[in-house]
Coordinates of C-alpha atoms in Angstrom, one line a residue:
X120 CA -19.2 100.7 -14.8
X121 CA -18.9 97.5 -12.9
X122 CA -15.7 96.6 -15.0
X123 CA -14.3 100.3 -14.4
X124 CA -14.7 99.5 -11.3
X125 CA -13.1 96.5 -11.2
X126 CA -10.6 98.1 -12.8
X127 CA -10.4 100.6 -9.2
X128 CA -10.2 97.8 -6.8
X129 CA -7.5 96.1 -9.3
X130 CA -4.5 99.8 -9.7
X131 CA -5.3 100.3 -5.5
X132 CA -4.6 96.6 -4.6
X133 CA -1.2 97.1 -6.8
X134 CA -0.9 101.1 -5.0
X135 CA -1.0 99.5 -1.8
X136 CA 0.7 96.1 -2.8
X137 CA 3.7 98.4 -4.1
X138 CA 3.4 100.7 -0.7
X139 CA 3.6 97.5 1.3
X140 CA 6.9 96.5 -0.7
X141 CA 8.7 100.2 -0.4
X142 CA 7.8 99.9 3.6
X143 CA 8.2 96.4 3.6
X144 CA 12.2 97.3 1.4
X145 CA 12.8 100.7 3.8
X146 CA 12.3 98.4 6.8
X147 CA 14.8 95.5 6.6
X148 CA 17.3 98.1 5.1
X149 CA 17.1 100.1 8.3
X150 CA 17.8 96.7 9.6
X151 CA 20.0 96.1 8.2
X152 CA 21.9 99.1 9.1
X153 CA 20.4 98.7 12.6
X154 CA 23.0 95.6 12.3
X155 CA 25.7 96.6 10.6
X156 CA 25.7 99.7 13.7
X157 CA 25.2 97.6 16.0
X158 CA 28.4 94.6 14.8
X159 CA 30.0 98.0 14.1
X160 CA 29.4 99.9 18.0
X161 CA 30.0 96.2 19.6
X162 CA 34.0 96.1 17.0
X163 CA 34.6 100.4 18.3
X164 CA 33.9 98.7 22.4
X165 CA 36.5 95.6 22.2
X166 CA 38.9 97.7 19.7
X167 CA 38.4 99.9 23.4
X168 CA 39.2 97.2 25.0
X169 CA 42.2 95.6 23.7
X170 CA 43.5 98.6 24.6
X171 CA 43.3 99.8 27.7
X172 CA 45.0 95.9 27.3
X173 CA 48.0 98.2 26.0
X174 CA 48.0 100.8 28.6
X175 CA 48.4 98.9 31.7
X176 CA 51.6 97.4 31.6
X177 CA 52.2 101.7 31.0
X178 CA 50.0 103.2 34.1
X179 CA 52.3 102.4 36.8
X180 CA 50.8 99.5 38.0
X181 CA 53.8 97.6 37.5
X182 CA 57.1 98.1 37.4
X183 CA 58.7 97.4 33.5
X184 CA 62.3 98.3 32.5
X185 CA 63.4 101.1 30.7
X186 CA 63.1 99.7 27.0
X187 CA 60.1 96.5 27.4
X188 CA 58.4 100.1 28.8
X189 CA 59.4 102.0 24.9
X190 CA 58.3 99.1 23.3
X191 CA 55.3 98.2 25.0
X192 CA 54.5 101.8 23.4
X193 CA 53.4 101.3 19.8
X194 CA 50.6 98.6 20.8
X195 CA 49.3 101.7 23.2
X196 CA 49.7 103.6 20.3
X197 CA 48.3 101.4 17.2
X198 CA 44.8 101.6 18.9
X199 CA 45.3 105.3 19.7
X200 CA 45.5 105.8 15.6
X201 CA 42.4 103.6 15.6
X202 CA 40.1 106.5 17.2
X203 CA 41.7 109.5 15.6
X204 CA 41.8 108.0 11.7
X205 CA 38.2 107.0 12.6
X206 CA 37.6 110.7 14.0
X207 CA 39.0 112.3 11.4
X208 CA 37.2 110.0 8.6
X209 CA 33.9 111.3 10.5
X210 CA 35.2 114.5 9.7
X211 CA 36.0 114.4 6.3
X212 CA 33.1 112.8 5.6
X213 CA 30.8 114.6 6.6
X214 CA 27.6 116.2 4.5
X215 CA 29.4 119.6 3.0
X216 CA 25.5 121.1 2.4
X217 CA 23.9 121.3 4.7
X218 CA 21.0 123.9 3.9
X219 CA 20.6 120.6 0.6
X220 CA 17.1 120.3 2.3
X221 CA 16.6 118.1 -1.9
X222 CA 19.7 115.6 -0.5
X223 CA 18.3 114.7 3.4
X224 CA 18.0 111.4 2.8
X225 CA 21.4 110.7 0.9
X226 CA 25.1 110.8 1.8
X227 CA 27.5 113.0 -0.6
X228 CA 29.8 110.1 -1.4
X229 CA 31.6 111.4 -3.7
X230 CA 33.9 114.7 -1.9
X231 CA 36.5 114.5 -4.7
X232 CA 34.6 117.5 -6.0
X233 CA 32.9 118.8 -3.1
X234 CA 34.9 122.1 -2.8
X235 CA 34.8 122.1 1.1
X236 CA 36.5 118.3 1.4
X237 CA 39.1 119.7 -0.6
X238 CA 40.3 122.4 1.8
X239 CA 39.5 119.7 4.8
X240 CA 42.2 117.2 2.9
X241 CA 44.2 120.2 1.9
X242 CA 44.3 121.4 5.8
X243 CA 45.1 118.4 7.8
X244 CA 47.2 116.8 5.1
X245 CA 49.4 119.7 5.8
X246 CA 49.3 120.1 9.6
X247 CA 50.1 116.8 10.3
X248 CA 52.8 116.7 7.5
X249 CA 54.6 119.7 9.5
X250 CA 53.9 118.5 12.6
X251 CA 55.6 115.1 12.0
X252 CA 58.5 117.0 10.1
X253 CA 59.2 119.4 13.5
X254 CA 58.9 115.5 14.9
X255 CA 61.7 113.8 13.6
X256 CA 63.2 117.4 13.3
X257 CA 63.8 117.6 16.9
X258 CA 63.3 113.9 17.8
X259 CA 66.6 113.6 15.3
X260 CA 68.4 116.1 16.7
X261 CA 67.7 114.6 20.6
X262 CA 69.9 111.1 19.4
X263 CA 73.3 113.6 18.2
X264 CA 75.0 113.0 21.6
X265 CA 74.1 111.5 24.7
X266 CA 72.7 114.8 27.0
X267 CA 69.7 116.0 24.9
X268 CA 69.2 112.2 24.6
X269 CA 68.7 111.5 28.0
X270 CA 67.8 115.4 29.2
X271 CA 64.8 114.5 26.6
X272 CA 63.5 110.8 28.6
X273 CA 64.0 112.3 31.6
X274 CA 60.9 114.5 30.9
X275 CA 59.1 112.6 28.8
X276 CA 59.4 110.6 32.3
X277 CA 60.4 112.6 35.5
X278 CA 60.7 108.9 36.9
X279 CA 62.4 106.4 35.0
X280 CA 65.1 105.9 36.9
X281 CA 67.1 103.8 34.4
X282 CA 67.2 108.0 32.3
X283 CA 67.7 109.7 36.2
X284 CA 70.8 106.5 36.5
X285 CA 72.2 107.4 33.0
X286 CA 71.5 111.4 34.4
X287 CA 73.4 111.2 37.3
X288 CA 76.1 109.9 34.7
X289 CA 76.3 112.8 32.8
X290 CA 77.0 115.2 35.5
X291 CA 79.5 113.4 37.4
X292 CA 82.1 113.2 35.4
X293 CA 80.9 111.4 31.5
X294 CA 80.6 114.6 30.0
X295 CA 84.1 117.1 31.9
X296 CA 82.4 120.3 30.6
X297 CA 78.8 119.7 32.2
X298 CA 80.7 118.2 36.2
X299 CA 77.8 119.5 39.1
X300 CA 78.4 116.2 41.5
X301 CA 75.5 117.4 44.1
X302 CA 73.3 117.5 40.4
X303 CA 74.1 114.3 40.0
X304 CA 74.3 113.0 43.7
X305 CA 70.2 114.5 43.8
X306 CA 69.7 112.6 39.8
X307 CA 70.3 108.7 42.1
X308 CA 69.2 110.4 45.5
X309 CA 66.0 110.2 42.5
X310 CA 65.9 107.2 41.1
X311 CA 66.8 105.7 44.7
X312 CA 63.5 107.2 46.1
X313 CA 61.3 105.2 42.5
X314 CA 62.7 101.6 43.1
X315 CA 65.0 101.1 46.9
X316 CA 65.8 97.8 45.6
X317 CA 67.1 98.9 42.7
X318 CA 70.4 98.0 43.5
X319 CA 72.3 99.5 39.4
X320 CA 72.5 103.3 41.9
X321 CA 75.3 101.9 44.6
X322 CA 77.9 102.1 41.7
X323 CA 77.5 105.4 41.1
X324 CA 76.2 106.8 44.9
X325 CA 80.5 105.0 45.0
X326 CA 81.2 106.4 42.2
X327 CA 79.9 111.1 43.4
X328 CA 81.4 110.0 46.5
X329 CA 85.1 108.9 45.6
X330 CA 85.2 112.3 44.1
X331 CA 83.7 114.4 46.8
X332 CA 86.5 112.5 48.6
X333 CA 83.5 111.0 50.8
X334 CA 86.0 107.8 51.4
X335 CA 84.0 106.0 54.0
X336 CA 80.0 106.4 52.2
X337 CA 82.2 105.2 49.1
X338 CA 83.2 101.8 50.7
X339 CA 79.4 101.6 52.1
X340 CA 78.2 102.7 48.6
X341 CA 81.3 99.5 47.1
X342 CA 80.4 97.3 49.7
X343 CA 76.9 97.0 48.5
X344 CA 77.8 96.9 45.0
X345 CA 79.6 94.2 45.3
X346 CA 77.0 92.7 46.7
X347 CA 74.7 93.4 43.0
X348 CA 74.5 90.4 40.2
X349 CA 74.5 93.1 38.1
X350 CA 77.1 95.7 38.8
X351 CA 79.1 93.1 41.0
X352 CA 81.9 92.6 38.1
X353 CA 82.7 96.6 38.2
X354 CA 82.6 96.6 41.6
X355 CA 84.9 93.9 42.0
X356 CA 87.3 95.3 40.2
X357 CA 87.6 98.8 42.0
X358 CA 87.2 96.7 44.9
X359 CA 90.4 95.6 44.1
X360 CA 92.7 97.8 42.7
X361 CA 91.1 100.5 45.8
X362 CA 91.7 98.1 49.1
X363 CA 95.0 97.2 48.0
X364 CA 96.5 101.0 47.8
X365 CA 94.9 101.6 51.2
X366 CA 96.5 98.5 52.8
X367 CA 99.4 99.1 52.0
X368 CA 99.6 102.4 53.5
X369 CA 99.5 100.9 57.0
X370 CA 96.6 102.1 58.4
X371 CA 94.9 100.5 60.1
X372 CA 90.8 101.4 61.0
X373 CA 91.5 100.5 56.9
X374 CA 92.4 97.1 58.1
X375 CA 89.2 97.6 60.6
X376 CA 86.7 98.4 57.9
X377 CA 88.8 96.2 55.6
X378 CA 87.8 92.9 57.5
X379 CA 84.7 93.9 58.7
X380 CA 83.1 94.6 55.6
X381 CA 84.8 91.2 53.6
X382 CA 82.3 89.8 56.9
X383 CA 79.4 91.3 55.3
X384 CA 80.1 90.1 51.9
X385 CA 80.8 86.8 53.8
X386 CA 77.5 87.0 55.0
X387 CA 75.9 87.6 52.1
X388 CA 77.9 84.4 50.2
X389 CA 76.8 81.7 53.0
X390 CA 73.0 83.4 53.0
X391 CA 72.4 83.0 49.3
X392 CA 74.5 79.4 49.4
X393 CA 72.2 78.4 52.0
X394 CA 68.6 79.7 50.4
X395 CA 69.8 78.3 47.2
X396 CA 70.5 75.1 48.9
X397 CA 66.9 75.1 50.1
X398 CA 65.9 75.6 47.5
X399 CA 66.8 72.9 45.3
X400 CA 66.4 70.7 47.9
X401 CA 62.5 71.6 47.3
X402 CA 62.5 71.4 44.0
X403 CA 64.4 68.1 44.5
X404 CA 61.3 67.2 47.1
X405 CA 58.5 67.9 44.4

């Protein structure tokens, strides 16, 4: 009896030890899983913050050039793909048989043999490739001519100064069959309202006003275009050609306007020279 009693006690101890070991092993697995989950959540959180950082330059808080903005979008698209890919992965790896009570604690990882998963993959692949095919075809056709390209650019970003300016050129004679000077003028005004310091618009203003035969407005805008470093070269050519004709006509009023404009230009040149000299002096003092 003592032997049987001790044997039973030993068996109970072994069972208890096994139970304790299983519980310890299960607890360790849970801790490891919790640690992995925390690491994964932290990585996703850091990726989210990094994604927000890529969106900052194109969020409108600061002005960037058109071509710079196009390249900055790539970084934010990369972050978007990470989150979208994560959601798709969760959707694809979800258990197909929610009614199977015998496998509640086991994750079905063999997706290839599950019909519902095959259907999911097929539908997703079809929708994705069909969407990409349509987008590729649409965007490729937009690049076939200037009108569709600038129109699509203006539609995607209506507050793009560059897009408004380039679209204005389309309606001011760049495409003869689309000539609409009022619409061209409206687009320039929209571009200038977005950023009044964007001096490239003055050359386009002058081009439109000349075609509308508003010569006084043309002269004033041409002066502004001469003072803009980005349009100075083209404006100088038009300035010389225009005033060569106007001054040769002997019109005293035109000569008076020319003198006034030249005084304005010379004053701006002297002002810029003084600013450069002052800046050079300050740099030398440092």
